[in-house]
Short mmCIF file of C-alpha atoms in Angstrom, two decimals:
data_model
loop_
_atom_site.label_atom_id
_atom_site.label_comp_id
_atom_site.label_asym_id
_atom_site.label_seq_id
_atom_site.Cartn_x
_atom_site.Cartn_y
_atom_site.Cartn_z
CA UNK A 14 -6.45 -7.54 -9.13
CA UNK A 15 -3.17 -8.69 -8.92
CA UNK A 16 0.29 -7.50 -9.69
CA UNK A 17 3.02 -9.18 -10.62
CA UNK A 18 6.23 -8.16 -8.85
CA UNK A 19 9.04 -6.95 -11.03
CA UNK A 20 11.73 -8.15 -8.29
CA UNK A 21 11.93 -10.94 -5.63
CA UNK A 22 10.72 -10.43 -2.53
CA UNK A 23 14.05 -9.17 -0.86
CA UNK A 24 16.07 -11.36 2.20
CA UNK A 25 14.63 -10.33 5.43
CA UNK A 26 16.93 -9.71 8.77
CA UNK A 27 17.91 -6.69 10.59
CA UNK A 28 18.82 -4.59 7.39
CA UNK A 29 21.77 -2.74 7.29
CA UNK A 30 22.11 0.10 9.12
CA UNK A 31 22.45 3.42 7.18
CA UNK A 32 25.45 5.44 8.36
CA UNK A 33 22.98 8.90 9.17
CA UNK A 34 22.60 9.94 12.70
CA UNK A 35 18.99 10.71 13.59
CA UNK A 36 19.41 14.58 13.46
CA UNK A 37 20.40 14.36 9.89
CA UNK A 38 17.70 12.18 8.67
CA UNK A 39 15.35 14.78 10.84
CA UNK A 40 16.55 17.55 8.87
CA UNK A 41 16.65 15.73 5.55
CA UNK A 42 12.55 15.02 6.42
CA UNK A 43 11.59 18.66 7.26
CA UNK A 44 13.49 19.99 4.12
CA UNK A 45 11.00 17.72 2.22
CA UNK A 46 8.16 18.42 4.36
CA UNK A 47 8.69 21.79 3.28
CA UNK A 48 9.40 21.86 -0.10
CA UNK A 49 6.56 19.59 -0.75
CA UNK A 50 3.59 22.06 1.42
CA UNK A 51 5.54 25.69 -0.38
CA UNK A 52 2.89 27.09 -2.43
CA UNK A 53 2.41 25.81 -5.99
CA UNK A 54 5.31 26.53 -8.60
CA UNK A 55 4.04 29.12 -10.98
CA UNK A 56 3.30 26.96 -14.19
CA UNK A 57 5.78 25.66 -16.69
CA UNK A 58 7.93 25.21 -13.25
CA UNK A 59 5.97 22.00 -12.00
CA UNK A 60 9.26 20.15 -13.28
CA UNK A 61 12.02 22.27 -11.74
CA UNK A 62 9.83 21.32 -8.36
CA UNK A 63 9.62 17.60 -9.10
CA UNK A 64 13.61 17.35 -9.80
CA UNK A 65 13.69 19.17 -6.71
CA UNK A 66 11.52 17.04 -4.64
CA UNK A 67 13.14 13.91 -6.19
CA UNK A 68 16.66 14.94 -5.49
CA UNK A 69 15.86 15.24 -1.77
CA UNK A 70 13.73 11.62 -1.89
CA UNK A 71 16.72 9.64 -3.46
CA UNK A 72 18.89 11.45 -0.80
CA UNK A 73 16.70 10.10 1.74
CA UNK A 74 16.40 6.41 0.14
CA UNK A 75 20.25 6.44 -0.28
CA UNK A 76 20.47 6.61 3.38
CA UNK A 77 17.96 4.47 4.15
CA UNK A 78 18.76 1.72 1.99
CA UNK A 79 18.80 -1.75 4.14
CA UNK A 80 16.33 -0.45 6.40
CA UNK A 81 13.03 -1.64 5.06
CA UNK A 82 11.05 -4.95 6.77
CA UNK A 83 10.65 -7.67 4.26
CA UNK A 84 10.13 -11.64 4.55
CA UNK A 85 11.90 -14.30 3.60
CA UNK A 86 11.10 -16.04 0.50
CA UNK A 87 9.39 -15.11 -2.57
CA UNK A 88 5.66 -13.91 -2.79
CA UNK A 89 4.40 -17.81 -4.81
CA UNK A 90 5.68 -19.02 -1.87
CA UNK A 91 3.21 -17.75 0.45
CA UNK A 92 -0.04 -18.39 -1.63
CA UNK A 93 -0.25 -22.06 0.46
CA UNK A 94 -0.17 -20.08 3.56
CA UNK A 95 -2.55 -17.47 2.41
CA UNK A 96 -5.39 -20.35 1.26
CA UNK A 97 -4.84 -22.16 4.69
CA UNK A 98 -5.39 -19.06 6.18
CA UNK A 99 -8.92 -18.05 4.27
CA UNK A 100 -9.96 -21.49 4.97
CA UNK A 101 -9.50 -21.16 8.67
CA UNK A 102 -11.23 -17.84 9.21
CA UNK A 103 -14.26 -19.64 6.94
CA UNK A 104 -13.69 -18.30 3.69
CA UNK A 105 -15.19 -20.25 0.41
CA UNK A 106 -12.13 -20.98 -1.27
CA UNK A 107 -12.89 -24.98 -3.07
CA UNK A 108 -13.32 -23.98 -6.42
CA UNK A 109 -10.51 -21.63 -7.36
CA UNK A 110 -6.47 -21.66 -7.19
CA UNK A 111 -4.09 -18.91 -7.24
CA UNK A 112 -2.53 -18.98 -10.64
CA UNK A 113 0.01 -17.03 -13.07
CA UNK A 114 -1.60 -15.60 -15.61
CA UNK A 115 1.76 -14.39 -16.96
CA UNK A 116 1.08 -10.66 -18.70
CA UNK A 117 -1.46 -9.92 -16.25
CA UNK A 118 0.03 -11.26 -13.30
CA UNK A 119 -1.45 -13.94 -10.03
CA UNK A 120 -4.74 -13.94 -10.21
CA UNK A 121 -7.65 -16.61 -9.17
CA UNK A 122 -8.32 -19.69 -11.26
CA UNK A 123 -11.59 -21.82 -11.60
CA UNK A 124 -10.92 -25.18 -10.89
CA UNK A 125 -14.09 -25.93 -11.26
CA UNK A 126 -17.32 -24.66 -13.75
CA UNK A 127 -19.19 -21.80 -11.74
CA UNK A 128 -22.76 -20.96 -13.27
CA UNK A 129 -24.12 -17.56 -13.48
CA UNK A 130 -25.58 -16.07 -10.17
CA UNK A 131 -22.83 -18.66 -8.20
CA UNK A 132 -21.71 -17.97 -4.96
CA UNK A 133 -17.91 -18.51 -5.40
CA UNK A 134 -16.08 -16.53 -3.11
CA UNK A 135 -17.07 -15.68 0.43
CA UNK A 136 -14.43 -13.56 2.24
CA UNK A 137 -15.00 -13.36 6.52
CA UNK A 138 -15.15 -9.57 7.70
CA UNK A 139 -12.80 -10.05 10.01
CA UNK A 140 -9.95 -10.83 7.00
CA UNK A 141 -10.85 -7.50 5.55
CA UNK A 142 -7.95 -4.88 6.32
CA UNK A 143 -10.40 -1.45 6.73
CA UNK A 144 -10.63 1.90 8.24
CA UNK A 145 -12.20 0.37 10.85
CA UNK A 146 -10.27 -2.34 11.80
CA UNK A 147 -6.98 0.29 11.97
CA UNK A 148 -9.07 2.30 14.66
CA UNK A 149 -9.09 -0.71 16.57
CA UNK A 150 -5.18 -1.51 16.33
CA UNK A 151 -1.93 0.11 17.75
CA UNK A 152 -2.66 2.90 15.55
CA UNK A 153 -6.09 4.01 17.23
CA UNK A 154 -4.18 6.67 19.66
CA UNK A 155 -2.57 8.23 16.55
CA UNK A 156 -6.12 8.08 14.64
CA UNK A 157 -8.09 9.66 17.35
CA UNK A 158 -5.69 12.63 17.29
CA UNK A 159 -4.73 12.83 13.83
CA UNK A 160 -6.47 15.07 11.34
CA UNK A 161 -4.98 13.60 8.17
CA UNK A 162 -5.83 10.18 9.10
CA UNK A 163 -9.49 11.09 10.18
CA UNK A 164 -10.01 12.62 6.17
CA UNK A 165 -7.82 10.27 4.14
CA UNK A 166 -9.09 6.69 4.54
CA UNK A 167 -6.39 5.37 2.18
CA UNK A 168 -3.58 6.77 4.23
CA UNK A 169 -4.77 5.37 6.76
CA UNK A 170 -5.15 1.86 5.12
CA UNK A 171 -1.69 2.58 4.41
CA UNK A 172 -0.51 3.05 7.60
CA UNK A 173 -2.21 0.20 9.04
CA UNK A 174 -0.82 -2.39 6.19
CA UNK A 175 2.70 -1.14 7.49
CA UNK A 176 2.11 -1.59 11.08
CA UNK A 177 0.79 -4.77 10.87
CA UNK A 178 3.71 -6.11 8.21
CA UNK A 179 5.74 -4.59 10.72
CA UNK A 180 3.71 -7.16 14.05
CA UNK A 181 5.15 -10.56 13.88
CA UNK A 182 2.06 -11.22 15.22
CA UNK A 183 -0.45 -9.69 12.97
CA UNK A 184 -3.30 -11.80 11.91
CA UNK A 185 -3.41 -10.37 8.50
CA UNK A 186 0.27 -11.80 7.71
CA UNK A 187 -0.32 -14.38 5.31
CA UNK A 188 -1.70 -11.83 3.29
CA UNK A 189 0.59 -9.32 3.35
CA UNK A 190 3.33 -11.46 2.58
CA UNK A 191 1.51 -12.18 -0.63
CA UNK A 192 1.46 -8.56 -1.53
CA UNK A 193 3.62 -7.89 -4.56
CA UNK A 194 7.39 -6.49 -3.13
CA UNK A 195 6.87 -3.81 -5.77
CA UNK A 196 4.46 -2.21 -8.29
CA UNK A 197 4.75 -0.45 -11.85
CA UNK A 198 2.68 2.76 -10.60
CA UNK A 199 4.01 5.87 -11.64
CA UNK A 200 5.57 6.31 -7.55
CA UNK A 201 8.15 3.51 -8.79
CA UNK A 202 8.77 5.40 -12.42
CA UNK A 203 12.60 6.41 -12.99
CA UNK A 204 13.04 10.45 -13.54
CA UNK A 205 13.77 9.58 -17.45
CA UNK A 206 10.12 7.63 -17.40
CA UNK A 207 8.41 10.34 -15.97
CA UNK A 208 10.18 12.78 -18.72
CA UNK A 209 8.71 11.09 -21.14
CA UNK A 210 5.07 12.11 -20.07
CA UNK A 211 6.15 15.97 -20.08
CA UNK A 212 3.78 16.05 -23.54
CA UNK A 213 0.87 14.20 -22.44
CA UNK A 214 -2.18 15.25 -19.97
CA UNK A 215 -1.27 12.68 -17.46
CA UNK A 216 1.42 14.42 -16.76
CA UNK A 217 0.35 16.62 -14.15
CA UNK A 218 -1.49 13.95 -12.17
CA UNK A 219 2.01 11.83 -11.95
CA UNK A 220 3.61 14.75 -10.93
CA UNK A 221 1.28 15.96 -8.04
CA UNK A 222 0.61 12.09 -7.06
CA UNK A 223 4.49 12.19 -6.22
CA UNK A 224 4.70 15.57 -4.42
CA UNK A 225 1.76 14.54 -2.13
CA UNK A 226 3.14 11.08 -1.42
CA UNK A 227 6.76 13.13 -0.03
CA UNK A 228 4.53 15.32 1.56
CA UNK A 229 2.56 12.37 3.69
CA UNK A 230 6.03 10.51 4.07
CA UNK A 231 7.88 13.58 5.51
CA UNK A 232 4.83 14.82 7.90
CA UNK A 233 4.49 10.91 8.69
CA UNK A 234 8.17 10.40 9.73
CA UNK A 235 7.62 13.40 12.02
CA UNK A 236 4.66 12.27 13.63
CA UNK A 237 6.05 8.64 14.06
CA UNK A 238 9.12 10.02 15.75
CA UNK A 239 7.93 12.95 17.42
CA UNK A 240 4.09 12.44 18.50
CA UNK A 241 2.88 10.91 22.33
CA UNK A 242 0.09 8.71 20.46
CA UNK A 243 3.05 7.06 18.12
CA UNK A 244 4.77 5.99 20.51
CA UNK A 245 3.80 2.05 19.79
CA UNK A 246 3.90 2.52 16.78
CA UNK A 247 6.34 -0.95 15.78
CA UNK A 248 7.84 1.39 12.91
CA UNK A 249 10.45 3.88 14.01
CA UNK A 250 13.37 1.78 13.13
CA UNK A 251 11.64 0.73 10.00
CA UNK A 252 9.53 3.97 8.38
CA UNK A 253 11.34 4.09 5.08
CA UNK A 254 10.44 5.92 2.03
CA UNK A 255 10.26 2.65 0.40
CA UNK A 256 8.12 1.52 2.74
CA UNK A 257 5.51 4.08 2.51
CA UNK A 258 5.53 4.03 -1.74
CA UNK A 259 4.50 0.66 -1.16
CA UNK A 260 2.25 0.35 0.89
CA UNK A 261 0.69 3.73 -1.02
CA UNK A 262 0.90 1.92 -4.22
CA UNK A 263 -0.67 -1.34 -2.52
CA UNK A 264 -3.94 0.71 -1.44
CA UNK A 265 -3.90 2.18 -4.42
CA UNK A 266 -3.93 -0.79 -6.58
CA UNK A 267 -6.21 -3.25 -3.99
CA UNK A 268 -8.74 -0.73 -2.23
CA UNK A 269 -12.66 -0.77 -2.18
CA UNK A 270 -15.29 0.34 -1.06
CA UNK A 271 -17.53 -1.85 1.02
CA UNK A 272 -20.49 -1.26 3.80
CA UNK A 273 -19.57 -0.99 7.24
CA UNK A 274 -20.80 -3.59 9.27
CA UNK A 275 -23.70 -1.81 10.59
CA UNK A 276 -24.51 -0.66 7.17
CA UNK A 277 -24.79 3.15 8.13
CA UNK A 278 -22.56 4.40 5.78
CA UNK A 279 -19.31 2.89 3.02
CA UNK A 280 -15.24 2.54 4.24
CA UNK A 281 -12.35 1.33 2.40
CA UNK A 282 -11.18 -1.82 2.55
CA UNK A 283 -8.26 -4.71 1.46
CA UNK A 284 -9.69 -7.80 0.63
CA UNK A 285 -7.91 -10.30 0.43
CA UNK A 286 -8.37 -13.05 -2.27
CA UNK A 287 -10.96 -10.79 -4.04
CA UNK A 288 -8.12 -8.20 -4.73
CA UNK A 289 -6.70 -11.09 -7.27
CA UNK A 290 -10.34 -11.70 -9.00
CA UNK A 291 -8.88 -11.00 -12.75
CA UNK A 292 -12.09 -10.79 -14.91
CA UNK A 293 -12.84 -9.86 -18.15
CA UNK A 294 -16.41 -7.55 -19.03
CA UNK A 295 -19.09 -8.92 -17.70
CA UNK A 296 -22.23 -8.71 -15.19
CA UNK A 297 -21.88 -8.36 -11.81
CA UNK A 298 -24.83 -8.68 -9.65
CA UNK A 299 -25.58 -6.66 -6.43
CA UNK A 300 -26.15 -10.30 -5.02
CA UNK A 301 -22.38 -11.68 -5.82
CA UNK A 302 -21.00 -8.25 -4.50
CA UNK A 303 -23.06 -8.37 -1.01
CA UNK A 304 -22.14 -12.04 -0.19
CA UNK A 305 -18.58 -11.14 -0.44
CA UNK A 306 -18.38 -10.18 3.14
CA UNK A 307 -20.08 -11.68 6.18
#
């Protein structure tokens, strides 16, 4: 489904360069890395921990601020791009538009009456962003060796997105670059937002969604800058903690799960152009969900 962006997509260029010599940041990352894997905070303490890890995050953002990749011009702008691009890798895209649907963000638009049982939206495997299709890029090496990417499919997804917004040569770019440039999950909630939730049972799930995102950032940075098989990696002048909430948040909001292409078993998967299918309750047939990818 999709988002709308609270900001504009931010000016790309080379980004400013944070005044932190390498060693620093290093030892800024394994002071998270290990507050964020101690052992569990005896309860009532879970938010002593969380100002704790938070402290050390903004620290890190502060001195990473500039560094991030981002494209120039706004996310509408790229829609044109995106629907040339379907089109040319043979996706059914004549009878819908990308359209604002204000409250509940961009989201497809019939152009066109579609009946019930209608074929309208065909999406090419080889546009799907998957588990698979990240063991078969740059960071295959890394995969084959890494534990963490083997068992978490959506950190891997993750990863991927950022290497390939990070290739100027990616052939998923058109629709990455109409990827909101931020979400409302609760990774992007100010400290006073989160306080707020103290008194309500989602509060433990916002908190421990945060602490494990650190944790995969810090161990992440390591590995990126440290690790043989990461060494092509095109993101260790741009591996910010910005970076990684985002592309977290955009997994999070956008995955599935779909059949491999063999069948043999499910993976998770960006689609794009189905990830913007706003709907209200309704059927959906086993038919209109297996034509979705050839």
């Amino acid at each position: 489904m999709g988002k709308k962006s609270r900001v504009k997509t931010q000016k790309s260029g080379t980004g400013a360069t944070a005044a932190v010599s390498p060693k620093e940041m290093m030892n800024l990352i394994s002071e998270l890395l290990q507050k964020c894997s101690s052992t569990a905070p005896s309860p009532g303490k879970e938010w002593e921990e969380y100002v704790q890890i938070r402290a050390l995050v903004e620290k890190i953002r502060k001195k990473q601020k500039g560094m991030s990749v981002s494209f120039e011009g706004t996310r509408e702008e790229f829609f044109s791009e995106l629907m040339a691009w379907a089109t040319e890798c043979g996706a059914s895209c004549d009878c819908f538009e990308i359209s604002n649907f204000a409250d509940e963000g961009y989201g497809l638009k019939a152009i066109r009456d579609i009946k019930a049982e209608e074929l309208f939206l065909w999406v090419p495997r080889k546009m799907l962003m998957t588990v698979e299709s990240a063991k078969n890029s740059v960071l295959g090496p890394l995969y084959s060796q890494d534990r963490i990417l083997q068992a978490m499919g959506n950190v891997t997804l993750a990863i991927h997105l950022l290497c390939e917004r990070a290739n100027p040569s990616s052939p998923w770019l058109p629709y990455i670059k109409t990827l909101p440039a931020d979400y409302d999950t609760p990774l992007y909630f100010e400290e006073d937002e989160v306080r707020h939730l103290l008194a309500t049972q989602a509060i433990q799930d916002v908190l421990s969604q945060y602490k494990n995102t650190a944790r995969q950032y810090a161990y992440f940075y390591k590995v990126i800058h440290t690790h043989p098989n990461a060494s092509k990696l095109p993101l260790k002048d741009a591996f910010t903690f910005d970076d990684y909430r985002w592309a977290v948040s955009s997994v999070m909001t956008r995955q599935n799960q779909i059949p491999t292409a063999d069948g043999s078993r499910v993976t998770l998967a960006l689609i794009p152009l189905w990830d913007m299918c706003n709907h209200t309750n309704g059927l959906v047939s086993l038919k209109d969900v297996l034509c979705l990818f050839g």
